[in-house]
GROMACS .gro file of N, CA, C and O in nm:
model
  348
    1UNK      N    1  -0.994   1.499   1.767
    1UNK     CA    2  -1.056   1.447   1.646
    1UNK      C    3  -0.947   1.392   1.555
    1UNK      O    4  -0.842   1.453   1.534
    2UNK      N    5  -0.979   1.267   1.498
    2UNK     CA    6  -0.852   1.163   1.459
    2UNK      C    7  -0.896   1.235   1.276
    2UNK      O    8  -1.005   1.286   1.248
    3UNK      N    9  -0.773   1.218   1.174
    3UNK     CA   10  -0.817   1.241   1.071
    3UNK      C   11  -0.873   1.069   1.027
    3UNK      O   12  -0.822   0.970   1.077
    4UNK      N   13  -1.000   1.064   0.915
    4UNK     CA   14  -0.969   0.900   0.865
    4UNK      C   15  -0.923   0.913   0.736
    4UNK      O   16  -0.934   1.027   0.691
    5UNK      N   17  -0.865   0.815   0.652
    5UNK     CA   18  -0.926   0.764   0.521
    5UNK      C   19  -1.005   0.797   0.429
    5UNK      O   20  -1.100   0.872   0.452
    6UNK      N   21  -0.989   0.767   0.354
    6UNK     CA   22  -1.102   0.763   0.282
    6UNK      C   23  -1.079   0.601   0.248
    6UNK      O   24  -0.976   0.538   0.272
    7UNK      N   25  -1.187   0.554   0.192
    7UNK     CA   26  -1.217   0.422   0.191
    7UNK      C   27  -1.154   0.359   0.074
    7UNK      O   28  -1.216   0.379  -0.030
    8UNK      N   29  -1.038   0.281   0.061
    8UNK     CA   30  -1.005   0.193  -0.036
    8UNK      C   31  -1.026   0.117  -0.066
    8UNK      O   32  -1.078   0.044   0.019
    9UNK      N   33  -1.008   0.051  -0.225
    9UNK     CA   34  -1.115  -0.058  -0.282
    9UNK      C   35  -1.014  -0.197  -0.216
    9UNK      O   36  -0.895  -0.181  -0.188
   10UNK      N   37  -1.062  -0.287  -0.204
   10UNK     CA   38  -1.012  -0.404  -0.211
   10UNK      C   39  -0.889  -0.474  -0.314
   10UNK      O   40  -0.913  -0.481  -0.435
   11UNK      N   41  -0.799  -0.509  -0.278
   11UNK     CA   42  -0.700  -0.544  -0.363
   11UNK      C   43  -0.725  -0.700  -0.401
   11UNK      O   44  -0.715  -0.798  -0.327
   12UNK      N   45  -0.759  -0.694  -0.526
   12UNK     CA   46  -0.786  -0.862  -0.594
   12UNK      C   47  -0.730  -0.919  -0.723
   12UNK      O   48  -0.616  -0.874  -0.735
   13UNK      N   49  -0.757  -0.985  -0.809
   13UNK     CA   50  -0.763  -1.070  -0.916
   13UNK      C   51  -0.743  -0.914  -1.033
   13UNK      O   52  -0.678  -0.939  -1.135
   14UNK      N   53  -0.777  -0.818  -1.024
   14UNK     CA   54  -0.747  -0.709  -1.135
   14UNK      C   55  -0.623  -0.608  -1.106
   14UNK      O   56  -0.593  -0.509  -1.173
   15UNK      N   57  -0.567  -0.650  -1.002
   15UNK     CA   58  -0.450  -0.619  -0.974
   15UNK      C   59  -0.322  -0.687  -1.016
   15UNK      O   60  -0.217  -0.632  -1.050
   16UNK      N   61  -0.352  -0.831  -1.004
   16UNK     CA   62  -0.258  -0.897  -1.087
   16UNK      C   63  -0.277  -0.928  -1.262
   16UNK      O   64  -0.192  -0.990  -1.327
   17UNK      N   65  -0.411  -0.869  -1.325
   17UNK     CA   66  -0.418  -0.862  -1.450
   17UNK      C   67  -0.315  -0.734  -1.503
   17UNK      O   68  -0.243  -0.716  -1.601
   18UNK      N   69  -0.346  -0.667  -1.397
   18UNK     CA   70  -0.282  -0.527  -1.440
   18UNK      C   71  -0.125  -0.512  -1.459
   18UNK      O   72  -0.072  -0.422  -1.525
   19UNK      N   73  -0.043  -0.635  -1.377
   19UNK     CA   74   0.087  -0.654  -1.380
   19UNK      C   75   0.103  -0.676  -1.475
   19UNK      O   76   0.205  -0.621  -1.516
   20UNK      N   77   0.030  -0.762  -1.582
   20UNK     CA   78   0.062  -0.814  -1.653
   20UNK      C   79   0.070  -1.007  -1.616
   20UNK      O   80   0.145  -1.084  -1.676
   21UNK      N   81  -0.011  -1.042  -1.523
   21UNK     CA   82  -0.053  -1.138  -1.519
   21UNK      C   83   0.021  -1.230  -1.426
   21UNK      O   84  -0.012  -1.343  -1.390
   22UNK      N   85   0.168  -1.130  -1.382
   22UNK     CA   86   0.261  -1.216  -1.307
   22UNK      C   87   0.192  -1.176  -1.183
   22UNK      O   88   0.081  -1.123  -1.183
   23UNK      N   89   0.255  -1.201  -1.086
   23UNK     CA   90   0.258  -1.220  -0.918
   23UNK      C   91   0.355  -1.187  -0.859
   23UNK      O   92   0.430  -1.273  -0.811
   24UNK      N   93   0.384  -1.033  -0.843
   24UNK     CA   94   0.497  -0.999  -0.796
   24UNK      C   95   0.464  -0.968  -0.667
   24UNK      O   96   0.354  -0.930  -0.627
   25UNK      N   97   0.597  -0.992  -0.584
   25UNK     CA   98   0.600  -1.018  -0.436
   25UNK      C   99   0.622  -0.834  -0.385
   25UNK      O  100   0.576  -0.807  -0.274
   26UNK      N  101   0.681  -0.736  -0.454
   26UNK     CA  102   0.721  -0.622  -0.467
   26UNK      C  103   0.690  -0.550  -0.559
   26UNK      O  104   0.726  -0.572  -0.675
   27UNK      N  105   0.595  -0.416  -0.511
   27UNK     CA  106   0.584  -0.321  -0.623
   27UNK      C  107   0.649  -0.225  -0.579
   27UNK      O  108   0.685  -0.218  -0.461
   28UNK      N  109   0.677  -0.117  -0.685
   28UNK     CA  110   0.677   0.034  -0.677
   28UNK      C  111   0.567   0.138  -0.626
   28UNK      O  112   0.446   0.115  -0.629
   29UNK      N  113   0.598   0.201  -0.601
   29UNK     CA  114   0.494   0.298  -0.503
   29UNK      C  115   0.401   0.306  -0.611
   29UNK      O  116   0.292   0.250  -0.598
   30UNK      N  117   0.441   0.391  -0.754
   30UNK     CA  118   0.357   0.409  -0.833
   30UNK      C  119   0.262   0.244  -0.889
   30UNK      O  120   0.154   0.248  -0.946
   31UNK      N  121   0.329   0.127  -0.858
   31UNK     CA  122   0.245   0.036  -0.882
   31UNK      C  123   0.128  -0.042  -0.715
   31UNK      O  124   0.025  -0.109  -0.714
   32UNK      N  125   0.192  -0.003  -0.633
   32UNK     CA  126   0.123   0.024  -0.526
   32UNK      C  127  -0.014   0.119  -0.523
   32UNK      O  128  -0.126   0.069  -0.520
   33UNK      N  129   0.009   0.257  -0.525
   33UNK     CA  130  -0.069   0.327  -0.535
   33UNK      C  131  -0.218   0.316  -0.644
   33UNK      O  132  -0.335   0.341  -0.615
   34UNK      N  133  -0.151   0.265  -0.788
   34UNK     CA  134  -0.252   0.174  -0.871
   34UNK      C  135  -0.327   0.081  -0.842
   34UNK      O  136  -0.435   0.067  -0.899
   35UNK      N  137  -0.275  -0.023  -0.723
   35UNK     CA  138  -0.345  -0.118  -0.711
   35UNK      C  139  -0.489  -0.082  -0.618
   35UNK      O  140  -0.604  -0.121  -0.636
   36UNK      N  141  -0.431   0.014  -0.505
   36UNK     CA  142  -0.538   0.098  -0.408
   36UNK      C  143  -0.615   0.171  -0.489
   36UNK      O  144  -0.725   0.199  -0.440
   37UNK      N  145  -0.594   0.213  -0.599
   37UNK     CA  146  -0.686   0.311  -0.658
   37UNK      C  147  -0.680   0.434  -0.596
   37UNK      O  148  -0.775   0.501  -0.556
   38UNK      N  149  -0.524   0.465  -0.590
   38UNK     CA  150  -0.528   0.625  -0.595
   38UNK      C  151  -0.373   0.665  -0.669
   38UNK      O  152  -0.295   0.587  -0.723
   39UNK      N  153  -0.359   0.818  -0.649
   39UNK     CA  154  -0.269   0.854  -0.761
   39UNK      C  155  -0.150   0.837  -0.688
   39UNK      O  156  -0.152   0.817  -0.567
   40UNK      N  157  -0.033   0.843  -0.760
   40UNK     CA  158   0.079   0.813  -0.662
   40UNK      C  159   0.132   0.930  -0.577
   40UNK      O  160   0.203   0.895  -0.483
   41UNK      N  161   0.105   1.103  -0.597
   41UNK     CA  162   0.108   1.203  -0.528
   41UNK      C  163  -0.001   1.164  -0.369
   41UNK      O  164   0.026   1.193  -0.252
   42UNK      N  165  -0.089   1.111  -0.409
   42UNK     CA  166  -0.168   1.030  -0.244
   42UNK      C  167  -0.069   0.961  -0.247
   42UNK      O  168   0.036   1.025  -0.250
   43UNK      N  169  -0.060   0.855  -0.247
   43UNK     CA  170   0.060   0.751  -0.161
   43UNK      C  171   0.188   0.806  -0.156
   43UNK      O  172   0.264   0.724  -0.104
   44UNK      N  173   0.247   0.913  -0.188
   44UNK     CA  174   0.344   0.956  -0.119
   44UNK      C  175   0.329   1.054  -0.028
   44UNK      O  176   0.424   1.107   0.030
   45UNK      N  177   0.206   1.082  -0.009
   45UNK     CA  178   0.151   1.210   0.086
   45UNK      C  179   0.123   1.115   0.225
   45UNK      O  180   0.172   1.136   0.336
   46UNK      N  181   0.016   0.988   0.182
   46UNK     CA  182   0.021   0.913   0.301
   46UNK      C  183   0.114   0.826   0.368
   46UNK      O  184   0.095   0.769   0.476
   47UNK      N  185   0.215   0.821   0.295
   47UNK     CA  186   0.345   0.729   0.326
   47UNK      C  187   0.444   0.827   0.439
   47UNK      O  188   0.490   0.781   0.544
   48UNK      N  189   0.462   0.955   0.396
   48UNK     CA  190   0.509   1.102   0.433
   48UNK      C  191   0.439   1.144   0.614
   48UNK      O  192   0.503   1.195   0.705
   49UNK      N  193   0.297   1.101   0.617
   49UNK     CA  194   0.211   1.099   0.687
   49UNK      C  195   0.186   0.978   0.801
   49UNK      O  196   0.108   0.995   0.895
   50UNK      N  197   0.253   0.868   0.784
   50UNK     CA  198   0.251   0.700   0.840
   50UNK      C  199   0.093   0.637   0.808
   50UNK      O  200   0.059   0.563   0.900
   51UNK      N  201   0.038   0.644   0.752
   51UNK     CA  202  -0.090   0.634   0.675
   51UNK      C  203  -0.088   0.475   0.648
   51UNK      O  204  -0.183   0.405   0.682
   52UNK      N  205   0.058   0.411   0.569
   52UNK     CA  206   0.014   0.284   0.498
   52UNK      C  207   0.163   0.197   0.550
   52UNK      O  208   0.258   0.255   0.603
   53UNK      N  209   0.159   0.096   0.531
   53UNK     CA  210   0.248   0.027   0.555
   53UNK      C  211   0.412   0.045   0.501
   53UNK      O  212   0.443   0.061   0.382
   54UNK      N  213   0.502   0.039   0.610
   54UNK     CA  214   0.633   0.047   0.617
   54UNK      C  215   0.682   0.006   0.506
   54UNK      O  216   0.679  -0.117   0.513
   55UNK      N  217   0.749   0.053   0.353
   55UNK     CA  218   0.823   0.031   0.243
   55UNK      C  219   0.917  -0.052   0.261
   55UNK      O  220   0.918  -0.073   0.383
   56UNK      N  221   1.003  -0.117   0.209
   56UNK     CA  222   1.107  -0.161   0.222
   56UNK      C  223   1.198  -0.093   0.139
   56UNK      O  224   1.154  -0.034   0.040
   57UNK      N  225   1.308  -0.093   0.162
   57UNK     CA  226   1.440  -0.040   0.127
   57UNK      C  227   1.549  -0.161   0.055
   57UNK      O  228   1.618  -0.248   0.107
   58UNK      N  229   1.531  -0.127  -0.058
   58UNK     CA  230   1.645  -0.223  -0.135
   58UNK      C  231   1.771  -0.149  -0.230
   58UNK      O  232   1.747  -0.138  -0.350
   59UNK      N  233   1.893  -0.101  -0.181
   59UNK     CA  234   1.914   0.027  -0.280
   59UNK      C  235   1.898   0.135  -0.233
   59UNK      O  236   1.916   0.184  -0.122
   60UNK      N  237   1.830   0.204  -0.411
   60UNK     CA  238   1.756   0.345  -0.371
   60UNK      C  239   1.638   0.302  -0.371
   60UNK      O  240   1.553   0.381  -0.329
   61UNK      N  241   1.606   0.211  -0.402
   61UNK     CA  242   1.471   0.116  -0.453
   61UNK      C  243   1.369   0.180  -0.326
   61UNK      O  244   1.414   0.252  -0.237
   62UNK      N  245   1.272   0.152  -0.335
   62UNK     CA  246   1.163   0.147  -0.245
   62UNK      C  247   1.047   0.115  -0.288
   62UNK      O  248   0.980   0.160  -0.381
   63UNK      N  249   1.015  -0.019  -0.165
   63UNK     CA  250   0.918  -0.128  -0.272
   63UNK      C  251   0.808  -0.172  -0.150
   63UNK      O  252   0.846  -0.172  -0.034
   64UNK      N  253   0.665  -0.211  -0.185
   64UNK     CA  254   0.572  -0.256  -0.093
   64UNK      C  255   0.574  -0.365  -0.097
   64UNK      O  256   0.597  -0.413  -0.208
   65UNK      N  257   0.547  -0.471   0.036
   65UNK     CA  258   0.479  -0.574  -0.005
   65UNK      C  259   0.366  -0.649  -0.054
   65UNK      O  260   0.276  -0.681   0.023
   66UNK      N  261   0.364  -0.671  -0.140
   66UNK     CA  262   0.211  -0.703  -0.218
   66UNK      C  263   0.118  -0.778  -0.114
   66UNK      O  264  -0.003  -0.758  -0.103
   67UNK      N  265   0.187  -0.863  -0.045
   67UNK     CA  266   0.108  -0.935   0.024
   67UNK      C  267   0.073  -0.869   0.178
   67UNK      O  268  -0.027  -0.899   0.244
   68UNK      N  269   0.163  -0.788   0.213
   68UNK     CA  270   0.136  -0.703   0.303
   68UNK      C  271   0.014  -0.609   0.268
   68UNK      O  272  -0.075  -0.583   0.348
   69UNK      N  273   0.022  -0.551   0.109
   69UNK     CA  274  -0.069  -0.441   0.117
   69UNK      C  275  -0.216  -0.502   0.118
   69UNK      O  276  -0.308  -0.426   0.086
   70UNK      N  277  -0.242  -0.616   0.147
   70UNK     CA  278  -0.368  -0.685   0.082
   70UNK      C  279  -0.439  -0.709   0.212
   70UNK      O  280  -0.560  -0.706   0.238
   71UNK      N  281  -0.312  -0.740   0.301
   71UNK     CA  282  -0.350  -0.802   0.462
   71UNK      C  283  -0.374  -0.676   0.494
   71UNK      O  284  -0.497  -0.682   0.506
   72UNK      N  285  -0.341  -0.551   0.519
   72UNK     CA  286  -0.358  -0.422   0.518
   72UNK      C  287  -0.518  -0.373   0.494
   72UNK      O  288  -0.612  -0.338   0.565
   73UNK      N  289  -0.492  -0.392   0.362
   73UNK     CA  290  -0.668  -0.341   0.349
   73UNK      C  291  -0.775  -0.389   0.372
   73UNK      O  292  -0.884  -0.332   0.383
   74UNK      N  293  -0.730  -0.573   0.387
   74UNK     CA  294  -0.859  -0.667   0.485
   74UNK      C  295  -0.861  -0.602   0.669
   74UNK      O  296  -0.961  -0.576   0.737
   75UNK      N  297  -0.753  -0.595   0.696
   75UNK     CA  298  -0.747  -0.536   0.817
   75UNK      C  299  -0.858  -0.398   0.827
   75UNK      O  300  -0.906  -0.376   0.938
   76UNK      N  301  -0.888  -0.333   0.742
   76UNK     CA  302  -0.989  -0.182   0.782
   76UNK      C  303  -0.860  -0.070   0.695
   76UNK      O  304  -0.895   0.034   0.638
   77UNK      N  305  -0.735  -0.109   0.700
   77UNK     CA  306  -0.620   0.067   0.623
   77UNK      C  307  -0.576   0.113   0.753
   77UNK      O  308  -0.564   0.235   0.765
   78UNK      N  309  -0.539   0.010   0.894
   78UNK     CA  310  -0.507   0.126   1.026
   78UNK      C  311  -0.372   0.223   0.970
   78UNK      O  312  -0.313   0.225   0.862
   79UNK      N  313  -0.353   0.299   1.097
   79UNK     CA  314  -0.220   0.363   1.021
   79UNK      C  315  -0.093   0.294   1.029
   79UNK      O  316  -0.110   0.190   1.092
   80UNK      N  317  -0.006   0.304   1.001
   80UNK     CA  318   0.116   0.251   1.048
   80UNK      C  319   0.146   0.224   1.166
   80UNK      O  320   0.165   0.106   1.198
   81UNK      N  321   0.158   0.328   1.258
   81UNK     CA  322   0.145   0.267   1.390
   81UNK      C  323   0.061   0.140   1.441
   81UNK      O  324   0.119   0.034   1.464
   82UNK      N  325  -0.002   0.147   1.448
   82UNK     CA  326  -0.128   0.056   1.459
   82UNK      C  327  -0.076  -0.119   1.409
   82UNK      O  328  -0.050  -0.228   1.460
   83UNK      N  329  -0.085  -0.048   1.268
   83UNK     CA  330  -0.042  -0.183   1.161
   83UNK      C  331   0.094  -0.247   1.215
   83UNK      O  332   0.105  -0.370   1.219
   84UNK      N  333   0.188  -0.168   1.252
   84UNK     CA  334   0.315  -0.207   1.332
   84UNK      C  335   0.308  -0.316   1.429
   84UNK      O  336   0.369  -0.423   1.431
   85UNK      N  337   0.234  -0.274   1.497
   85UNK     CA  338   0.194  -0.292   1.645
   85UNK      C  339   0.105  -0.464   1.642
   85UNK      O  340   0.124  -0.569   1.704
   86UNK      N  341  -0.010  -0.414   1.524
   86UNK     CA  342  -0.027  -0.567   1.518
   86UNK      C  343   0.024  -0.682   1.467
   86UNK      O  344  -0.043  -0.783   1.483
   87UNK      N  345   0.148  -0.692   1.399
   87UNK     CA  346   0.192  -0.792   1.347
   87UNK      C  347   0.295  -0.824   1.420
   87UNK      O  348   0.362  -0.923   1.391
   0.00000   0.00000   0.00000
């Protein structure tokens, strides 16, 4: 028995209000996790877990791709593996 998800909202047009109107190519986990609509203790639990897409490493930095996380959640949320595998 596989664990799932729970179901995340769609990432759109109130995600980039929420930036502040820009279009950033890179968020922070905690601005990641905002955009999915969950707290950032979940997205570091599912990140910990291979749950969401591979971070990038800049630094100490650690940043999502915005445009990754969007293709992500049109995709269904597979896990990382998965998500790996298809691109």
């Amino acid at each position: 028995m596989t664990a799932r998800l729970p179901q995340v909202p769609l990432l759109d047009e109130q995600a980039d209000k929420e930036c502040g109107g820009q279009r950033f190519l890179l968020v922070t986990a905690r601005k990641a996790a905002e955009m999915c609509g969950r707290s950032l203790r979940t997205w570091r639990t599912w990140d910990a877990a291979g749950w969401i897409p591979q971070p990038v490493r800049i630094g100490r930095s650690t940043l999502w791709r915005v445009d990754e996380l969007r293709e992500w959640v049109a995709a269904g949320c597979p896990r990382r593996a998965e998500w790996e595998a298809r691109k």
